[in-house]
Coordinates of C-alpha atoms in Angstrom, one line a residue:
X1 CA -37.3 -16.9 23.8
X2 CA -37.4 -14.8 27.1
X3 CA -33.5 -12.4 26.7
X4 CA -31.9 -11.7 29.6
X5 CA -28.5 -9.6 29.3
X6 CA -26.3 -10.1 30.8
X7 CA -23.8 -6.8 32.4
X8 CA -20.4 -6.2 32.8
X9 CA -18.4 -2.9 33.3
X10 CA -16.8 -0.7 35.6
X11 CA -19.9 1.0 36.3
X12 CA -22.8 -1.2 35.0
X13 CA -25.8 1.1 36.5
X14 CA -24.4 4.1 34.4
X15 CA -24.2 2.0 31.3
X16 CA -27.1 0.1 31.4
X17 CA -29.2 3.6 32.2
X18 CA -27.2 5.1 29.0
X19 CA -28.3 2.0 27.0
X20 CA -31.8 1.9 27.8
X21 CA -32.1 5.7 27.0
X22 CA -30.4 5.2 23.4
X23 CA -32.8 2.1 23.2
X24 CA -35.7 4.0 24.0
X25 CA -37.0 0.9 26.3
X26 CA -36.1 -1.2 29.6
X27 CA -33.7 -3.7 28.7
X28 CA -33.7 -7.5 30.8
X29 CA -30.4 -6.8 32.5
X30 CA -28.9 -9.4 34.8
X31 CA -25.5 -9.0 37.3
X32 CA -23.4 -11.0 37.1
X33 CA -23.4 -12.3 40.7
X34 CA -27.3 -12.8 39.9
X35 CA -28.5 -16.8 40.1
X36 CA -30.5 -16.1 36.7
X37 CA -27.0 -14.7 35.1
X38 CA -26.4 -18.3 33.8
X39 CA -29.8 -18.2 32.1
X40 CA -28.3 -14.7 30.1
X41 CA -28.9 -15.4 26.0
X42 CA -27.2 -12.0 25.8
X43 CA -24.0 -10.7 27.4
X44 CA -22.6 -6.9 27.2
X45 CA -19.3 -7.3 28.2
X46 CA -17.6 -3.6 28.3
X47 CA -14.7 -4.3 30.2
X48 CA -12.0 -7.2 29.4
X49 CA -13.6 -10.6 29.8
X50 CA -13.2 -12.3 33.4
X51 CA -10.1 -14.3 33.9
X52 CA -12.8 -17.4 34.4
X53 CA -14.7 -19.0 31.9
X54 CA -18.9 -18.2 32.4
X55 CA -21.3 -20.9 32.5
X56 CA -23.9 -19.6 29.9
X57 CA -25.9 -22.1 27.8
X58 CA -28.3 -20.2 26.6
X59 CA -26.2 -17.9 25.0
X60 CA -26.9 -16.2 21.6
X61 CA -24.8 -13.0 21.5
X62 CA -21.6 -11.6 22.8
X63 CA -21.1 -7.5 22.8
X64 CA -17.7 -6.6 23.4
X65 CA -17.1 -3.3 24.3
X66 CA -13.2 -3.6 23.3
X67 CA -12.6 -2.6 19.2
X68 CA -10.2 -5.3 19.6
X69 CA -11.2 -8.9 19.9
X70 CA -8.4 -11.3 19.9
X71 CA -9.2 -11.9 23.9
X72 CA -12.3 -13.4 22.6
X73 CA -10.9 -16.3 20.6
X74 CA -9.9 -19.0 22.9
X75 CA -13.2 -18.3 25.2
X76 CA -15.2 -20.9 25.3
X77 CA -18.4 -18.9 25.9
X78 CA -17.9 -17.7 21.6
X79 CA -18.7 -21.2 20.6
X80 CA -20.9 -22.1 17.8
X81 CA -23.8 -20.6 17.4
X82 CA -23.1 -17.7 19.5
X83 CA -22.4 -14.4 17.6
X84 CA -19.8 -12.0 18.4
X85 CA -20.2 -8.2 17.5
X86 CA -17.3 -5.5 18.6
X87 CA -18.2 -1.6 19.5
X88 CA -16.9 0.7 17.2
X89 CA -17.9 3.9 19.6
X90 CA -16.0 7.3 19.5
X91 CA -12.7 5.4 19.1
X92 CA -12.3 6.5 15.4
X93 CA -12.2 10.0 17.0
X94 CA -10.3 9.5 20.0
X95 CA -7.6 7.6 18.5
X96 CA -7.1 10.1 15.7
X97 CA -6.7 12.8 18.1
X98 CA -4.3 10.6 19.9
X99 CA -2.0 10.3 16.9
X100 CA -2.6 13.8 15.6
X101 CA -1.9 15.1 19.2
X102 CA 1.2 13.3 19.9
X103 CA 2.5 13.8 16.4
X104 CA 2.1 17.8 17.0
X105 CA 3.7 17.1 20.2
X106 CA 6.8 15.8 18.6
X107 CA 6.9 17.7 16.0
X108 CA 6.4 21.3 18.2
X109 CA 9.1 20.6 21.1
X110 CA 6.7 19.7 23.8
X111 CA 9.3 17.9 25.6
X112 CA 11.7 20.8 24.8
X113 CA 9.0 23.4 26.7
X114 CA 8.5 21.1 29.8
X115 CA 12.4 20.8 30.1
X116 CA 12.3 24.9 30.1
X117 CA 9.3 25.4 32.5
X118 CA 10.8 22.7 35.1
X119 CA 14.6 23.9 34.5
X120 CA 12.9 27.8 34.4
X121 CA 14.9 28.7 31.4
X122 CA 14.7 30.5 28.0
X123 CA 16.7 28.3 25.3
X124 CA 14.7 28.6 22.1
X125 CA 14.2 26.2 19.2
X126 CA 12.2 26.1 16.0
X127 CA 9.2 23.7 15.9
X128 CA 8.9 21.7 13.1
X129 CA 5.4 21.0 11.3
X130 CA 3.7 18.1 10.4
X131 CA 2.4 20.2 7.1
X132 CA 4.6 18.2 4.0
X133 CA 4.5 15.0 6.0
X134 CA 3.4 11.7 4.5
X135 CA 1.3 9.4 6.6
X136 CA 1.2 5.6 5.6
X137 CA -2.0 4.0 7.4
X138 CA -1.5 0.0 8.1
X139 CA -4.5 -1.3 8.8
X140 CA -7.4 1.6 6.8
X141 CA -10.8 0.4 8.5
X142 CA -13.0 3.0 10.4
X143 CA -10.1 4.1 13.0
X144 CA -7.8 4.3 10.0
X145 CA -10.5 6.2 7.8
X146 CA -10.3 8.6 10.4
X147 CA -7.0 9.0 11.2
X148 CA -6.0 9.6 7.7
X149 CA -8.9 12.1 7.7
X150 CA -7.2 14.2 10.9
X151 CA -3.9 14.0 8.8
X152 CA -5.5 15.4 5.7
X153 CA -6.7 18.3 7.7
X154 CA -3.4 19.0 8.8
X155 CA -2.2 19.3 5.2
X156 CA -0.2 15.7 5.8
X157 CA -0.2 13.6 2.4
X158 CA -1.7 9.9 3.7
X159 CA -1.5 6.5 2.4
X160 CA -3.2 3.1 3.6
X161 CA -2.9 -0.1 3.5
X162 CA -5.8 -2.9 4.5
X163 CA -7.0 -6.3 3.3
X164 CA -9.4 -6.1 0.7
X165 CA -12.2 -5.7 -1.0
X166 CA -11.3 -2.4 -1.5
X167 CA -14.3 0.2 -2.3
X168 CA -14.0 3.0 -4.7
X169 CA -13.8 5.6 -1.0
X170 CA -10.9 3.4 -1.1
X171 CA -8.9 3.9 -4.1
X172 CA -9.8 7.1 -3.6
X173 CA -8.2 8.1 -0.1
X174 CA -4.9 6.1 -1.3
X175 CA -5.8 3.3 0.3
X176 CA -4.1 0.0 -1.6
X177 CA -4.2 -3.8 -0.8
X178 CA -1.8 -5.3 2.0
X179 CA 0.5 -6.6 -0.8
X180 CA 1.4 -2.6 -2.0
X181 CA 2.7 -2.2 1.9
X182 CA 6.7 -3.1 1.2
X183 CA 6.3 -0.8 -1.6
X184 CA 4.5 2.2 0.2
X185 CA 7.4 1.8 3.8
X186 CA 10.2 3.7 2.6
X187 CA 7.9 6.7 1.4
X188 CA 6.6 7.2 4.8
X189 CA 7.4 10.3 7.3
X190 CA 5.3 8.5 9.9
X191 CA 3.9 4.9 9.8
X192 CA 0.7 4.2 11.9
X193 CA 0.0 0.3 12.9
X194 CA -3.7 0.4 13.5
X195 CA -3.3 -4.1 12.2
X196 CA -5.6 -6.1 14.5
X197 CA -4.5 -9.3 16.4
X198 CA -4.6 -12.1 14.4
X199 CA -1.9 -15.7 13.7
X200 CA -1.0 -13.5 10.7
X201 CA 0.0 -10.0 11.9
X202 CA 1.9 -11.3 15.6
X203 CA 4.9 -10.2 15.3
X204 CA 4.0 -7.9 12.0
X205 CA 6.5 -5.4 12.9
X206 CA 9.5 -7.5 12.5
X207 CA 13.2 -6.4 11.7
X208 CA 12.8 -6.4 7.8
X209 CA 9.7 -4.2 7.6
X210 CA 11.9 -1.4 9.8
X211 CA 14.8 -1.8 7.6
X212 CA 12.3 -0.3 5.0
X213 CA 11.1 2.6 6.6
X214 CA 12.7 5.9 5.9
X215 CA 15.5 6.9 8.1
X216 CA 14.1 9.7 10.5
X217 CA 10.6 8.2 9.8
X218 CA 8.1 8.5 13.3
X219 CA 6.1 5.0 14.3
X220 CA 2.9 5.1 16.1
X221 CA 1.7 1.7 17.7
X222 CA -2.1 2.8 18.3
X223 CA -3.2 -1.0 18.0
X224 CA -1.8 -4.2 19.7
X225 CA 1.3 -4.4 21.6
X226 CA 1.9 -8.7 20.3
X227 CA 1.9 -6.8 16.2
X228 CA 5.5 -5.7 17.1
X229 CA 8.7 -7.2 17.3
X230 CA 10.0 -5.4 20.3
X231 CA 13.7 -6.3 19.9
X232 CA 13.5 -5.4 16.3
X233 CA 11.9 -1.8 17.3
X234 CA 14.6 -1.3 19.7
X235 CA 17.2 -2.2 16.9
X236 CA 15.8 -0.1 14.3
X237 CA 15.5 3.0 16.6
X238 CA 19.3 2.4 17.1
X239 CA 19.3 2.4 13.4
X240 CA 16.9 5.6 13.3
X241 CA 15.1 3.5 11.3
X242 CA 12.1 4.5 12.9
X243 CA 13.9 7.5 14.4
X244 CA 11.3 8.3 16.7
X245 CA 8.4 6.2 18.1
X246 CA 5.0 6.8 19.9
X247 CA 3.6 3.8 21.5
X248 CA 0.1 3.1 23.4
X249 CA 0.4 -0.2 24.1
X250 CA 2.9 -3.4 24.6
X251 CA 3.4 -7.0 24.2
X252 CA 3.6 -6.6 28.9
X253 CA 0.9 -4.5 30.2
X254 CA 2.0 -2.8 32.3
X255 CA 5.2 -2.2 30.9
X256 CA 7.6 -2.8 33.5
X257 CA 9.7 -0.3 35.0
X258 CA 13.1 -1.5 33.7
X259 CA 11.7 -2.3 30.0
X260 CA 14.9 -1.1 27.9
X261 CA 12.1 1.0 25.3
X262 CA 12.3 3.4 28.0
X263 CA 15.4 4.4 27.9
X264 CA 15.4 5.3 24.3
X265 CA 15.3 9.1 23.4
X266 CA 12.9 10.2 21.6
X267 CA 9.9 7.9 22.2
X268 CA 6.3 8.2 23.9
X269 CA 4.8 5.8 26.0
X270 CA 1.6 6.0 27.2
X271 CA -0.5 3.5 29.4
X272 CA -2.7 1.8 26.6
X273 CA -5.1 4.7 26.8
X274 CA -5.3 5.8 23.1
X275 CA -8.7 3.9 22.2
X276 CA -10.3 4.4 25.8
X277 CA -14.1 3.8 25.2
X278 CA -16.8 6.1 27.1
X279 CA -20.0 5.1 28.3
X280 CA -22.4 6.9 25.4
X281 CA -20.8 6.0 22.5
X282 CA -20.5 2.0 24.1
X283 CA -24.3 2.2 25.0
X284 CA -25.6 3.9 21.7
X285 CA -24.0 0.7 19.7
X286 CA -25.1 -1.6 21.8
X287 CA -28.7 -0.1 22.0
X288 CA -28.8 -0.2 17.7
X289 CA -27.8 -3.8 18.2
X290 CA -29.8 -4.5 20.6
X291 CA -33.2 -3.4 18.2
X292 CA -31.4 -5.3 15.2
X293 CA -31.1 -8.2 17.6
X294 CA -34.5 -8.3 18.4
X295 CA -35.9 -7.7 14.6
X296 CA -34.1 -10.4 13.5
X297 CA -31.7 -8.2 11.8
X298 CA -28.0 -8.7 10.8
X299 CA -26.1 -6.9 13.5
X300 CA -23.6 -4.5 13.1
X301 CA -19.9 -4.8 13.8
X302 CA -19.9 -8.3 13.9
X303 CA -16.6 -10.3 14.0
X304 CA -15.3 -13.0 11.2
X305 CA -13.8 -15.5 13.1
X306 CA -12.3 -16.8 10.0
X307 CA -10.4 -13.9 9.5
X308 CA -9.8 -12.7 13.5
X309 CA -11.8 -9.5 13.0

């Protein structure tokens, strides 16, 4: 069979020239508004998938560049037959330093020392450290492997939590099976949700599970915005139970102006930019694939629709 790929991103030339250098060889690429795209057997989707359903029968192999999928599961064009692989990338790094840099910032006064540079003022305060903390991981794969890692380094005690098997890495990082996780909550300094979106973790975050975190415990929402409750977040920071909150991303995107969350002391919001992909990373796991595709070779990163991962 004669591949054609088929490109989409903000900036296809860029990618596809990162690609082919990572691949060491031209790759078929076909645009989108190209006549032949319908023939595409491959399609390299980097960005979110169109609004509008494409007309692909030929189609073997879907490469998101999203780490999350659950976009993908009511498209028609991941039908039978077709495979579905997810890029990993540099988000294990970036959204470590994400949480790591935002829990510093918490932790150090940050807010505190842009209230005295805008207000030109000297009123002191003691940072706090994230040293002593303990970390609980919800959902350990390769961004929560590293994320735990980060912690470690700053001398934070971590736990996770993930569906199993569990490997013997596993058991050793602290990482236990989903069921340990009501157990492990009120333990916590600072909870991570790093849970993919699935039937079974919408709505994860629900009013019991904050009742069992610590009170003055921090909650970082790295992950999907649907996993949480929203009305039981906003409860439970009433309740300081989490006290404090730092959240990349929402069940409305963008998060409207008048959304209550923002009025709450003592929480972060930022513009779903935690797990931001890059072009290299996004064209070197695509290129790998792309030789595995061709060899015949399982491909890496592939998602269980069974499980929604």
């Amino acid at each position: 069979m004669n591949d054609l790929v088929l490109i989409e991103d903000r900036d296809p030339p860029a990618l596809a020239s990162a690609a082919e250098r990572a691949a060491g060889t031209p790759l078929p690429w076909v645009a989108p508004e190209d006549p032949r795209a319908a023939e595409a057997t491959v399609w390299f989707c980097a960005t979110r998938p169109p609004a509008a359903p494409r007309a692909l029968t030929r189609l073997r192999w879907i490469h998101s560049g999203w780490a999350g999928v659950d976009a993908w599961f009511a498209r028609p064009e991941w039908r039978d037959g077709v495979r579905l692989t997810r890029t990993i990338g540099d988000f294990p790094d970036r959204v470590a330093e994400y949480v790591a840099g935002y829990l510093l910032a918490d932790a150090l006064g940050v807010r505190e020392a842009i209230a005295g540079i805008t207000a030109r003022s000297w009123d002191r305060w003691t940072p706090a450290t994230l040293a002593g903390r303990s970390m609980l991981v919800v959902g350990h794969g390769a961004i929560g492997r590293r994320v735990a890692e980060v912690a470690r380094a700053l001398r934070m005690a971590t736990r996770g939590v993930r569906r199993g098997p569990l490997t013997a890495e596993d058991h050793a990082a602290g990482v236990e099976e989903a069921s340990a996780l009501e157990a492990l909550l009120p333990a916590a300094d600072v909870v991570v949700n790093l849970l993919p979106l699935t039937r079974d973790t919408e709505s994860f975050w629900d009013a019991p599970r904050f009742d069992r975190m610590k009170e003055g415990a921090v909650f970082v929402n790295a992950s999907r915005g649907r996993t949480v409750d929203e009305a039981a977040l906003l409860a439970g920071l009433a309740r300081r139970r989490p006290a404090r909150a730092i959240l990349d991303v929402f069940r409305e995107e963008p998060l409207p102006a008048g959304h209550p969350i923002r009025d709450v002391p003592g929480v972060w919001i930022t513009p779903h930019v935690a797990g931001t992909g890059t072009t290299e990373p996004l064209a070197r796991d695509f290129a790998a694939n792309w030789r595995r595709y061709r060899a015949g070779e399982p491909l890496g990163g592939t998602v269980d629709r069974a499980r929604g991962y």
